[in-house]
Short mmCIF file of C-alpha atoms in Angstrom, two decimals:
data_model
loop_
_atom_site.label_atom_id
_atom_site.label_comp_id
_atom_site.label_asym_id
_atom_site.label_seq_id
_atom_site.Cartn_x
_atom_site.Cartn_y
_atom_site.Cartn_z
CA MET A 1 -50.12 86.63 -76.76
CA ALA A 2 -53.14 88.08 -78.55
CA PHE A 3 -56.43 86.51 -77.52
CA HIS A 4 -59.48 86.88 -79.78
CA TRP A 5 -63.06 86.68 -78.51
CA ILE A 6 -63.41 83.46 -80.52
CA ASP A 7 -60.54 81.99 -78.49
CA ALA A 8 -62.21 83.02 -75.25
CA THR A 9 -65.54 81.56 -76.37
CA ALA A 10 -63.95 78.22 -77.36
CA PHE A 11 -62.11 77.96 -74.07
CA VAL A 12 -65.10 78.82 -71.87
CA ALA A 13 -67.32 76.43 -73.83
CA PHE A 14 -64.78 73.65 -73.33
CA VAL A 15 -64.54 74.15 -69.56
CA VAL A 16 -68.32 74.33 -69.18
CA ALA A 17 -68.75 71.18 -71.30
CA VAL A 18 -66.21 69.25 -69.20
CA ILE A 19 -67.90 70.18 -65.94
CA ALA A 20 -71.44 69.59 -67.22
CA ILE A 21 -70.72 66.21 -68.84
CA SER A 22 -68.77 65.02 -65.81
CA LEU A 23 -71.45 65.98 -63.33
CA PHE A 24 -74.25 64.52 -65.46
CA ALA A 25 -72.45 61.20 -66.08
CA SER A 26 -71.56 60.78 -62.40
CA ARG A 27 -74.95 61.57 -60.88
CA GLU A 28 -76.20 59.23 -58.14
CA GLN A 29 -72.77 57.80 -57.31
CA ARG A 30 -73.74 56.98 -53.71
CA THR A 31 -71.87 53.74 -53.03
CA ALA A 32 -68.15 53.34 -52.34
CA GLU A 33 -67.75 51.12 -55.42
CA GLY A 34 -69.69 53.63 -57.50
CA TYR A 35 -67.74 56.66 -56.28
CA PHE A 36 -64.22 55.20 -56.27
CA LEU A 37 -64.47 52.60 -59.08
CA ALA A 38 -67.37 53.89 -61.22
CA GLY A 39 -69.42 50.83 -60.22
CA ARG A 40 -66.85 48.57 -61.95
CA GLY A 41 -68.66 49.25 -65.20
CA LEU A 42 -66.14 50.98 -67.50
CA GLY A 43 -65.76 49.92 -71.14
CA TRP A 44 -62.55 49.79 -73.15
CA GLY A 45 -62.92 53.21 -74.82
CA LEU A 46 -63.32 55.11 -71.55
CA ILE A 47 -60.48 53.13 -69.98
CA GLY A 48 -58.11 53.78 -72.89
CA PHE A 49 -58.81 57.51 -73.18
CA SER A 50 -58.72 57.92 -69.41
CA LEU A 51 -55.34 56.18 -69.14
CA LEU A 52 -53.92 58.44 -71.82
CA ALA A 53 -55.50 61.67 -70.59
CA SER A 54 -54.56 60.99 -66.96
CA ASN A 55 -50.96 60.42 -67.98
CA ILE A 56 -50.52 63.21 -70.55
CA SER A 57 -50.52 66.57 -68.84
CA THR A 58 -48.54 69.77 -68.94
CA GLU A 59 -45.51 67.97 -67.57
CA HIS A 60 -45.49 66.48 -71.09
CA PHE A 61 -46.48 69.58 -73.07
CA VAL A 62 -44.19 71.65 -70.85
CA GLY A 63 -41.61 69.22 -69.45
CA MET A 64 -41.22 66.59 -72.19
CA ALA A 65 -41.32 69.17 -74.97
CA GLY A 66 -38.72 71.09 -72.96
CA ALA A 67 -36.53 67.97 -72.78
CA GLY A 68 -36.92 67.56 -76.56
CA TYR A 69 -35.84 71.19 -76.93
CA GLY A 70 -32.85 70.51 -74.67
CA ALA A 71 -29.99 68.04 -74.80
CA ALA A 72 -32.14 64.90 -74.81
CA GLY A 73 -33.79 65.57 -78.18
CA LEU A 74 -35.83 62.68 -79.53
CA ALA A 75 -34.24 60.29 -77.01
CA ILE A 76 -36.71 61.53 -74.39
CA ALA A 77 -39.40 59.65 -76.37
CA ALA A 78 -38.00 56.45 -74.82
CA TRP A 79 -40.36 57.13 -71.91
CA GLU A 80 -43.36 56.81 -74.21
CA TYR A 81 -42.17 53.69 -76.00
CA ALA A 82 -41.27 52.01 -72.70
CA ALA A 83 -44.74 52.94 -71.45
CA ALA A 84 -46.40 51.26 -74.44
CA ILE A 85 -44.53 48.01 -73.76
CA ALA A 86 -45.21 48.23 -70.01
CA LEU A 87 -48.94 48.58 -70.76
CA VAL A 88 -48.81 45.38 -72.81
CA ALA A 89 -47.30 43.56 -69.82
CA VAL A 90 -49.97 44.97 -67.50
CA ALA A 91 -52.77 43.82 -69.82
CA ILE A 92 -51.41 40.29 -70.17
CA TRP A 93 -50.03 39.48 -66.72
CA LEU A 94 -51.01 41.97 -64.00
CA LEU A 95 -54.61 42.98 -64.70
CA PRO A 96 -55.97 39.41 -64.41
CA VAL A 97 -54.41 39.12 -60.93
CA PHE A 98 -55.79 42.45 -59.74
CA LEU A 99 -59.32 41.85 -61.03
CA ARG A 100 -59.50 38.36 -59.51
CA LEU A 101 -58.78 39.93 -56.11
CA GLY A 102 -61.45 42.63 -56.56
CA ILE A 103 -59.20 45.24 -54.94
CA PHE A 104 -59.87 48.98 -54.66
CA THR A 105 -56.22 50.05 -54.31
CA MET A 106 -52.73 48.85 -55.18
CA PRO A 107 -51.63 48.67 -51.52
CA GLU A 108 -54.54 46.30 -50.97
CA PHE A 109 -52.76 43.80 -53.25
CA LEU A 110 -49.78 43.84 -50.89
CA GLU A 111 -52.02 42.96 -47.96
CA HIS A 112 -53.37 39.91 -49.81
CA ARG A 113 -49.85 38.85 -50.78
CA TYR A 114 -47.79 39.79 -47.71
CA GLY A 115 -49.82 41.30 -44.88
CA PRO A 116 -51.34 44.55 -43.48
CA ALA A 117 -47.97 46.17 -42.70
CA ALA A 118 -46.91 46.13 -46.36
CA ARG A 119 -50.21 47.73 -47.34
CA SER A 120 -49.81 50.51 -44.77
CA LEU A 121 -46.25 51.34 -45.80
CA MET A 122 -47.08 51.56 -49.51
CA THR A 123 -50.13 53.73 -48.75
CA PHE A 124 -47.90 56.17 -46.85
CA TYR A 125 -45.40 56.28 -49.70
CA LEU A 126 -48.01 56.84 -52.40
CA MET A 127 -49.91 59.57 -50.56
CA THR A 128 -46.70 61.43 -49.76
CA ALA A 129 -45.50 61.18 -53.38
CA TYR A 130 -48.86 62.19 -54.82
CA ILE A 131 -49.11 65.38 -52.78
CA GLY A 132 -45.44 66.39 -52.68
CA VAL A 133 -44.43 65.40 -56.22
CA LEU A 134 -47.27 64.70 -58.66
CA LEU A 135 -49.89 67.22 -57.52
CA ALA A 136 -47.23 69.90 -57.19
CA SER A 137 -45.74 69.15 -60.62
CA ILE A 138 -49.07 69.12 -62.47
CA LEU A 139 -50.27 72.36 -60.87
CA TYR A 140 -46.93 74.12 -61.33
CA SER A 141 -46.42 73.11 -64.98
CA GLY A 142 -50.01 74.02 -65.82
CA ALA A 143 -49.71 77.43 -64.18
CA LEU A 144 -46.35 77.98 -65.91
CA ALA A 145 -47.98 77.33 -69.29
CA LEU A 146 -50.76 79.83 -68.55
CA GLN A 147 -48.20 82.38 -67.37
CA THR A 148 -46.04 81.98 -70.49
CA LEU A 149 -48.97 82.07 -72.89
CA PHE A 150 -51.28 84.64 -71.33
CA GLY A 151 -49.41 86.35 -68.51
CA VAL A 152 -51.54 84.79 -65.78
CA PRO A 153 -49.66 85.12 -62.45
CA LEU A 154 -48.20 81.78 -61.38
CA VAL A 155 -49.94 81.56 -58.00
CA ALA A 156 -53.29 82.63 -59.44
CA GLY A 157 -52.98 79.99 -62.16
CA ILE A 158 -52.24 77.29 -59.58
CA TRP A 159 -55.36 78.06 -57.54
CA ALA A 160 -57.58 78.47 -60.61
CA ILE A 161 -56.56 75.05 -61.98
CA GLY A 162 -56.97 73.38 -58.60
CA GLY A 163 -60.40 74.94 -58.10
CA VAL A 164 -61.85 73.86 -61.45
CA ALA A 165 -60.56 70.26 -61.23
CA GLY A 166 -61.65 69.95 -57.63
CA LEU A 167 -65.18 71.15 -58.43
CA TYR A 168 -66.35 68.12 -60.41
CA THR A 169 -63.95 65.56 -58.87
CA VAL A 170 -65.27 66.17 -55.36
CA TYR A 171 -68.83 65.58 -56.50
CA GLY A 172 -68.60 62.82 -59.08
CA GLY A 173 -65.66 60.56 -58.16
CA LEU A 174 -64.03 58.27 -60.73
CA LYS A 175 -66.98 58.30 -63.13
CA ALA A 176 -66.75 62.08 -63.41
CA VAL A 177 -63.01 61.72 -63.97
CA VAL A 178 -63.20 59.20 -66.82
CA TRP A 179 -65.93 61.06 -68.69
CA SER A 180 -64.01 64.32 -68.43
CA ASP A 181 -60.92 62.41 -69.60
CA LEU A 182 -62.77 61.26 -72.71
CA LEU A 183 -63.44 64.85 -73.76
CA GLN A 184 -60.07 66.15 -72.63
CA GLY A 185 -58.12 63.27 -74.20
CA ALA A 186 -59.73 63.82 -77.59
CA THR A 187 -59.07 67.57 -77.33
CA LEU A 188 -55.41 67.23 -76.42
CA LEU A 189 -54.81 64.77 -79.27
CA ALA A 190 -56.48 67.15 -81.72
CA GLY A 191 -54.65 70.17 -80.33
CA GLY A 192 -51.30 68.38 -80.33
CA ALA A 193 -51.80 67.28 -83.93
CA MET A 194 -52.63 70.85 -84.95
CA VAL A 195 -49.41 72.21 -83.38
CA PHE A 196 -47.33 69.46 -85.00
CA PHE A 197 -48.63 70.12 -88.52
CA LEU A 198 -48.45 73.91 -88.17
CA GLY A 199 -44.89 73.58 -86.88
CA LEU A 200 -43.97 71.19 -89.67
CA SER A 201 -45.25 73.70 -92.21
CA ARG A 202 -43.24 76.49 -90.55
CA VAL A 203 -39.95 74.54 -90.74
CA GLY A 204 -40.46 73.70 -94.42
CA GLY A 205 -41.82 70.16 -94.26
CA TRP A 206 -40.55 66.84 -92.96
CA THR A 207 -37.45 66.59 -95.14
CA SER A 208 -36.23 70.05 -94.17
CA PHE A 209 -36.96 69.37 -90.52
CA VAL A 210 -34.94 66.14 -90.53
CA GLU A 211 -32.01 67.76 -92.36
CA ALA A 212 -31.90 70.71 -89.94
CA ASN A 213 -32.15 68.55 -86.79
CA ARG A 214 -30.42 65.32 -87.74
CA GLU A 215 -28.26 65.29 -84.60
CA ARG A 216 -31.30 65.69 -82.33
CA LEU A 217 -33.37 62.93 -83.94
CA HIS A 218 -31.62 59.95 -82.39
CA LEU A 219 -33.42 57.62 -79.99
CA ILE A 220 -30.14 56.01 -78.91
CA GLN A 221 -27.60 58.39 -77.35
CA PRO A 222 -23.94 57.80 -76.32
CA ALA A 223 -23.20 56.17 -72.97
CA ASP A 224 -21.91 59.50 -71.56
CA HIS A 225 -25.10 61.42 -72.38
CA PRO A 226 -26.11 63.36 -69.22
CA THR A 227 -29.81 62.37 -69.13
CA MET A 228 -30.69 59.64 -71.66
CA PRO A 229 -27.63 57.43 -72.39
CA TRP A 230 -28.35 54.19 -74.23
CA THR A 231 -27.53 52.25 -71.07
CA VAL A 232 -30.83 53.32 -69.44
CA LEU A 233 -32.68 51.24 -72.06
CA LEU A 234 -31.21 48.05 -70.59
CA LEU A 235 -32.99 48.29 -67.24
CA GLY A 236 -33.29 51.79 -65.78
CA ILE A 237 -36.22 53.07 -67.80
CA TRP A 238 -38.28 49.91 -67.22
CA ILE A 239 -38.42 50.35 -63.44
CA PRO A 240 -40.38 53.65 -63.39
CA SER A 241 -42.41 52.44 -66.39
CA PHE A 242 -43.58 49.26 -64.67
CA TYR A 243 -44.14 51.15 -61.43
CA TYR A 244 -46.19 53.86 -63.11
CA TRP A 245 -48.38 51.66 -65.30
CA GLY A 246 -48.66 48.56 -63.13
CA CYS A 247 -48.34 49.49 -59.44
CA ASN A 248 -49.49 53.11 -59.35
CA GLN A 249 -52.97 53.85 -57.96
CA PHE A 250 -53.13 57.07 -59.96
CA ILE A 251 -53.15 55.07 -63.21
CA THR A 252 -54.40 51.59 -62.37
CA GLN A 253 -57.61 52.75 -60.71
CA ARG A 254 -59.46 53.02 -64.02
CA THR A 255 -58.34 49.50 -65.03
CA LEU A 256 -59.65 48.15 -61.71
CA ALA A 257 -63.01 49.66 -62.69
CA ALA A 258 -63.34 47.62 -65.91
CA ARG A 259 -66.65 45.82 -66.39
CA SER A 260 -64.74 42.68 -67.43
CA LEU A 261 -61.19 41.47 -67.88
CA ALA A 262 -61.58 41.58 -71.65
CA GLU A 263 -62.77 45.22 -71.58
CA GLY A 264 -59.86 46.16 -69.34
CA GLN A 265 -57.34 44.49 -71.64
CA ARG A 266 -58.84 46.17 -74.72
CA GLY A 267 -58.68 49.55 -73.00
CA ILE A 268 -55.06 49.10 -71.92
CA LEU A 269 -53.93 48.08 -75.41
CA PHE A 270 -55.85 51.04 -76.88
CA ALA A 271 -53.90 53.31 -74.53
CA ALA A 272 -50.63 51.61 -75.56
CA ALA A 273 -51.37 52.36 -79.21
CA LEU A 274 -52.16 56.01 -78.39
CA LYS A 275 -48.89 56.34 -76.46
CA LEU A 276 -46.99 55.68 -79.68
CA LEU A 277 -48.35 59.00 -81.01
CA ILE A 278 -47.14 61.17 -78.12
CA PRO A 279 -43.54 61.68 -79.32
CA ILE A 280 -44.96 63.06 -82.58
CA LEU A 281 -47.34 65.42 -80.78
CA VAL A 282 -45.03 66.55 -77.96
CA VAL A 283 -41.32 65.81 -78.48
CA LEU A 284 -41.02 66.80 -82.15
CA PRO A 285 -42.69 70.21 -81.55
CA GLY A 286 -40.09 70.81 -78.81
CA ILE A 287 -37.34 70.19 -81.38
CA MET A 288 -39.15 72.49 -83.82
CA ALA A 289 -39.12 75.21 -81.15
CA TYR A 290 -35.35 74.79 -80.84
CA GLN A 291 -34.93 75.16 -84.60
CA LEU A 292 -37.18 78.22 -84.89
CA PHE A 293 -37.01 80.19 -81.64
CA ARG A 294 -34.00 79.15 -79.56
CA ASP A 295 -32.80 82.75 -79.45
CA ARG A 296 -36.03 83.73 -77.64
CA ILE A 297 -36.43 80.81 -75.21
CA VAL A 298 -34.73 81.25 -71.83
CA HIS A 299 -35.79 77.92 -70.26
CA GLY A 300 -36.57 74.69 -72.12
CA ASP A 301 -39.91 74.32 -70.30
CA GLN A 302 -41.13 77.41 -72.21
CA ALA A 303 -40.56 75.80 -75.63
CA TYR A 304 -44.07 74.49 -76.31
CA ALA A 305 -45.79 77.65 -75.11
CA VAL A 306 -43.55 79.88 -77.26
CA LEU A 307 -44.21 77.65 -80.26
CA ILE A 308 -47.96 78.04 -79.78
CA ALA A 309 -47.67 81.79 -79.36
CA GLU A 310 -45.73 82.12 -82.61
CA ILE A 311 -47.28 79.63 -85.04
CA VAL A 312 -50.94 79.18 -84.06
CA PRO A 313 -53.17 81.73 -85.82
CA LEU A 314 -55.65 83.94 -84.04
CA GLY A 315 -58.96 82.17 -83.52
CA LEU A 316 -57.39 78.74 -83.02
CA ARG A 317 -55.52 79.56 -79.85
CA GLY A 318 -58.63 78.98 -77.75
CA ILE A 319 -58.64 75.36 -78.94
CA LEU A 320 -54.98 75.02 -77.96
CA LEU A 321 -55.62 76.60 -74.57
CA ALA A 322 -58.53 74.19 -74.13
CA ALA A 323 -56.24 71.27 -75.01
CA LEU A 324 -53.57 72.39 -72.54
CA PHE A 325 -56.12 73.14 -69.83
CA GLY A 326 -57.79 69.79 -70.50
CA ALA A 327 -54.44 68.03 -70.15
CA ILE A 328 -53.96 69.68 -66.78
CA LEU A 329 -57.46 68.84 -65.57
CA SER A 330 -57.38 65.22 -66.76
CA SER A 331 -54.23 64.43 -64.78
CA LEU A 332 -55.21 66.49 -61.78
CA ASP A 333 -58.70 65.04 -61.40
CA SER A 334 -57.36 61.48 -61.67
CA LEU A 335 -54.68 62.17 -59.09
CA LEU A 336 -57.15 63.78 -56.68
CA ASN A 337 -59.59 60.88 -56.98
CA SER A 338 -56.84 58.29 -56.50
CA SER A 339 -55.43 60.11 -53.47
CA ALA A 340 -58.90 60.26 -51.93
CA THR A 341 -59.41 56.56 -52.64
CA LEU A 342 -56.12 55.68 -50.93
CA TYR A 343 -56.96 57.73 -47.86
CA THR A 344 -60.56 56.52 -47.59
CA MET A 345 -60.04 52.80 -48.23
CA ASP A 346 -56.52 52.28 -46.86
CA VAL A 347 -56.46 54.72 -43.93
CA HIS A 348 -59.93 55.88 -42.87
CA ARG A 349 -61.77 52.56 -43.23
CA ARG A 350 -58.95 50.58 -41.61
CA PHE A 351 -57.87 52.84 -38.74
CA VAL A 352 -60.41 55.63 -38.17
CA ARG A 353 -63.90 54.20 -38.89
CA PRO A 354 -63.80 50.44 -39.55
CA ASP A 355 -67.60 50.36 -39.24
CA ALA A 356 -68.20 53.23 -41.69
CA THR A 357 -71.21 52.89 -43.95
CA THR A 358 -70.87 53.22 -47.70
CA ALA A 359 -72.42 56.71 -47.54
CA GLN A 360 -69.87 57.76 -44.92
CA LEU A 361 -67.03 56.45 -47.10
CA VAL A 362 -68.26 58.52 -50.05
CA ARG A 363 -68.51 61.60 -47.83
CA THR A 364 -65.00 60.98 -46.52
CA GLY A 365 -63.73 60.67 -50.08
CA ARG A 366 -65.21 64.06 -50.97
CA TRP A 367 -63.68 65.76 -47.95
CA ALA A 368 -60.31 64.12 -48.65
CA THR A 369 -60.40 65.37 -52.25
CA SER A 370 -61.02 68.93 -51.03
CA VAL A 371 -58.11 68.75 -48.59
CA PHE A 372 -55.75 67.36 -51.23
CA VAL A 373 -56.63 70.22 -53.59
CA LEU A 374 -55.62 72.73 -50.90
CA LEU A 375 -52.39 70.90 -50.04
CA GLY A 376 -51.44 70.54 -53.70
CA CYS A 377 -51.90 74.25 -54.36
CA LEU A 378 -49.75 75.13 -51.34
CA VAL A 379 -46.76 72.99 -52.39
CA ALA A 380 -47.11 73.59 -56.15
CA PRO A 381 -44.27 76.17 -56.44
CA LEU A 382 -41.73 73.52 -55.31
CA PRO A 383 -40.88 72.03 -58.78
CA GLY A 384 -39.84 75.49 -59.99
CA LYS A 385 -36.70 75.15 -57.87
CA PHE A 386 -35.48 72.24 -60.04
CA GLU A 387 -34.16 72.15 -63.61
CA GLY A 388 -37.02 70.85 -65.74
CA VAL A 389 -40.34 69.66 -64.32
CA PHE A 390 -40.34 66.39 -66.27
CA PHE A 391 -37.01 65.20 -64.89
CA TYR A 392 -37.96 66.50 -61.42
CA MET A 393 -40.96 64.16 -61.37
CA LYS A 394 -39.09 61.14 -62.69
CA MET A 395 -36.03 61.58 -60.51
CA VAL A 396 -37.86 62.16 -57.23
CA MET A 397 -40.24 59.22 -57.79
CA GLY A 398 -37.10 57.07 -57.90
CA PHE A 399 -37.05 57.12 -54.10
CA ILE A 400 -40.03 54.75 -53.98
CA SER A 401 -40.45 53.12 -57.39
CA PRO A 402 -37.56 50.58 -57.26
CA GLY A 403 -38.74 49.25 -53.91
CA ILE A 404 -42.38 49.00 -54.94
CA VAL A 405 -41.58 47.28 -58.25
CA THR A 406 -39.31 44.82 -56.43
CA VAL A 407 -42.04 43.97 -53.92
CA PHE A 408 -44.74 43.53 -56.57
CA LEU A 409 -42.60 41.41 -58.90
CA GLY A 410 -41.14 39.48 -55.99
CA GLY A 411 -44.61 38.78 -54.66
CA LEU A 412 -45.69 37.30 -57.99
CA LEU A 413 -42.47 35.46 -58.92
CA LEU A 414 -41.20 34.38 -55.48
CA ARG A 415 -44.19 32.59 -54.00
CA ARG A 416 -42.40 32.04 -50.66
CA ALA A 417 -41.20 35.64 -50.22
CA PRO A 418 -42.15 36.69 -46.63
CA LEU A 419 -43.55 39.92 -45.23
CA ARG A 420 -40.23 40.85 -43.60
CA ALA A 421 -38.54 40.82 -47.02
CA ALA A 422 -41.16 43.17 -48.48
CA ILE A 423 -40.88 45.62 -45.57
CA ALA A 424 -37.07 45.55 -45.65
CA VAL A 425 -36.98 46.25 -49.39
CA MET A 426 -39.43 49.18 -49.23
CA LEU A 427 -37.62 50.73 -46.25
CA LEU A 428 -34.16 50.24 -47.76
CA GLY A 429 -35.13 51.68 -51.16
CA ILE A 430 -35.24 55.33 -50.05
CA PRO A 431 -31.80 55.63 -48.38
CA LEU A 432 -30.22 53.39 -51.01
CA TYR A 433 -31.41 55.55 -53.92
CA GLY A 434 -30.40 58.67 -51.98
CA ALA A 435 -26.93 57.20 -51.59
CA MET A 436 -26.77 56.54 -55.35
CA LEU A 437 -27.62 60.19 -56.07
CA ALA A 438 -24.91 61.36 -53.67
CA LEU A 439 -22.13 58.88 -54.48
CA LEU A 440 -22.64 58.54 -58.25
CA PRO A 441 -23.44 62.11 -59.36
CA GLY A 442 -22.07 61.53 -62.85
CA TRP A 443 -24.55 58.75 -63.58
CA ALA A 444 -27.92 59.29 -65.26
CA PHE A 445 -30.57 58.94 -62.57
CA LEU A 446 -32.17 56.03 -64.44
CA ASN A 447 -28.93 54.08 -64.11
CA GLN A 448 -28.83 54.97 -60.41
CA MET A 449 -32.38 53.63 -60.19
CA ALA A 450 -31.38 50.43 -62.00
CA LEU A 451 -28.54 49.75 -59.55
CA THR A 452 -30.91 50.41 -56.65
CA PHE A 453 -33.37 47.89 -58.06
CA LEU A 454 -30.70 45.22 -58.55
CA ILE A 455 -29.55 45.56 -54.94
CA LEU A 456 -33.13 45.46 -53.62
CA ALA A 457 -33.97 42.41 -55.74
CA SER A 458 -30.88 40.68 -54.34
CA VAL A 459 -31.95 41.55 -50.79
CA MET A 460 -35.42 40.12 -51.40
CA GLY A 461 -34.00 36.95 -52.93
CA LEU A 462 -31.53 36.41 -50.07
CA MET A 463 -34.12 37.05 -47.37
CA THR A 464 -36.52 34.66 -49.08
CA ALA A 465 -33.83 31.97 -49.29
CA TRP A 466 -32.90 32.57 -45.64
CA ARG A 467 -36.41 32.43 -44.14
CA PRO A 468 -39.02 31.53 -46.76
CA LEU A 469 -42.71 31.12 -46.09
CA PRO A 470 -43.51 27.56 -45.03
CA GLU A 471 -46.00 27.27 -47.90
CA PRO A 472 -46.22 29.14 -51.23
CA ALA A 473 -48.47 32.22 -51.05
CA HIS A 474 -51.86 31.76 -52.65
CA LEU A 475 -53.88 34.67 -54.06
CA PRO A 476 -57.60 33.88 -53.86
CA VAL A 477 -60.36 34.75 -56.32
CA LEU A 478 -62.49 37.23 -54.38
CA CYS A 479 -64.33 39.05 -57.17
CA HIS A 480 -67.22 37.11 -58.70
CA SER A 481 -69.24 40.04 -60.01
CA ILE A 482 -67.36 40.55 -63.31
CA ASP A 483 -66.40 38.30 -66.20
CA LEU A 484 -62.74 37.25 -65.82
CA THR A 485 -62.46 35.66 -69.27
CA PRO A 486 -59.40 37.17 -71.04
CA TRP A 487 -59.65 38.82 -74.45
CA ARG A 488 -58.30 36.35 -76.99
CA HIS A 489 -56.54 39.03 -79.09
CA THR A 490 -54.52 40.51 -76.21
CA ARG A 491 -51.25 38.69 -76.87
CA TRP A 492 -50.94 39.20 -80.61
CA LEU A 493 -51.97 42.86 -80.46
CA GLY A 494 -49.51 43.36 -77.62
CA ALA A 495 -46.81 41.76 -79.75
CA LEU A 496 -47.70 44.16 -82.57
CA VAL A 497 -47.12 47.15 -80.27
CA VAL A 498 -43.69 45.78 -79.34
CA VAL A 499 -42.79 45.25 -83.02
CA VAL A 500 -43.77 48.84 -83.86
CA VAL A 501 -41.56 50.18 -81.05
CA VAL A 502 -38.59 48.11 -82.26
CA ALA A 503 -39.14 49.36 -85.83
CA ILE A 504 -39.14 52.98 -84.64
CA TYR A 505 -35.85 52.45 -82.81
CA VAL A 506 -34.29 50.92 -85.89
CA ALA A 507 -35.44 53.86 -88.02
CA PHE A 508 -34.22 56.56 -85.57
CA ARG A 509 -31.33 54.85 -83.86
#
């Protein structure tokens, strides 16, 4: 792909700006609350952009566009629409609970609700998944995009991406992450919009595009569809969606850093509205690549990169590279900071140095971030052994997400659910989902996940009925430093998001 000096200048300027702004905004973060939760002072705009930018990475531009190019077509957009609705639920029901507790991490909620053992087990699961699945997938898909676009060797791309993201994340913590996400989120939205409109022009406009791809523009697919049958919309897709947006440290950490409940709810709903745009910016370009260049594309994950190489004019490719690189960095820096927070607050402070000072906790967080960068780069080639990085991430996370969602929902809805039920469900989830993959190979993995969840929910209900807590669990109000008054517009704006999603499904059913 030809690369003009203007492209190189735009890309270098973008990377320098991200690092400079992040380091400047995060200066003097010397307390644990300042380093890991940005001093609990984030406003709705930073929260919303950070949620979006942390989520949207090259597994979307590479993996989701590749799924749109492949058999799934527009149906893959169900992940984005389910995410928008899940965010509404988080804003209305979950965030108030988390902020009242004043927690640093999601496993910490389980300790308040069940006990220390539940917290330890979830911490182990999350750290293993973050390093072995998420870090590897983000680094691999980012390096694959650089290799396809510019011929950068895969291993070199992995280490370059890890090094840049680690540089400012190690120093600045969450505040550096959210300010970099603001710049990177705006860039990836602008870059994605540019590719969509250039692609639309190349295929002859919207009417021509719809006529040429009518069979691929259905959100609801037959029950025998290999990856996205309509049956997954009943339950399967909601389990990873609620896990990811409501129980996942990687995402929820910036909502825990809100300066007030109202600001957090505004930020979450802002992110939900932005999620409605992602199918337009990511999935539809993948379908355009199928229409225009399917004779040149060997693997679906190359679709978005080939589209850029063919339709973006010289001089604008630096902006697109900046958008892609920003998408990689925004997810990677968030994941590194969350992994360091989990280790520092849920492992180091509890088991290694219970008497650690706040300065020692910050120093531990920085060392942990550095180690996680190295580990992520070492395991990053792993997703390349699977068919499609997007489905690799979603399928493998199914080993832990049904159990975690069951425990969180059970803890809130079953007030007498005991610790033994939570531990049993989280331990049983992994072999049970593995058995579903082995015994029901013809099922879509989301349906396998749904059956796993139903069995685990039944186990929790039966164990609670058998030996319930003597008294209903009570979650105390431990955070008095922020305003916990809810935003009065949360419910009706959330309802509007749901109505828009339903309207889209009716239009593209």
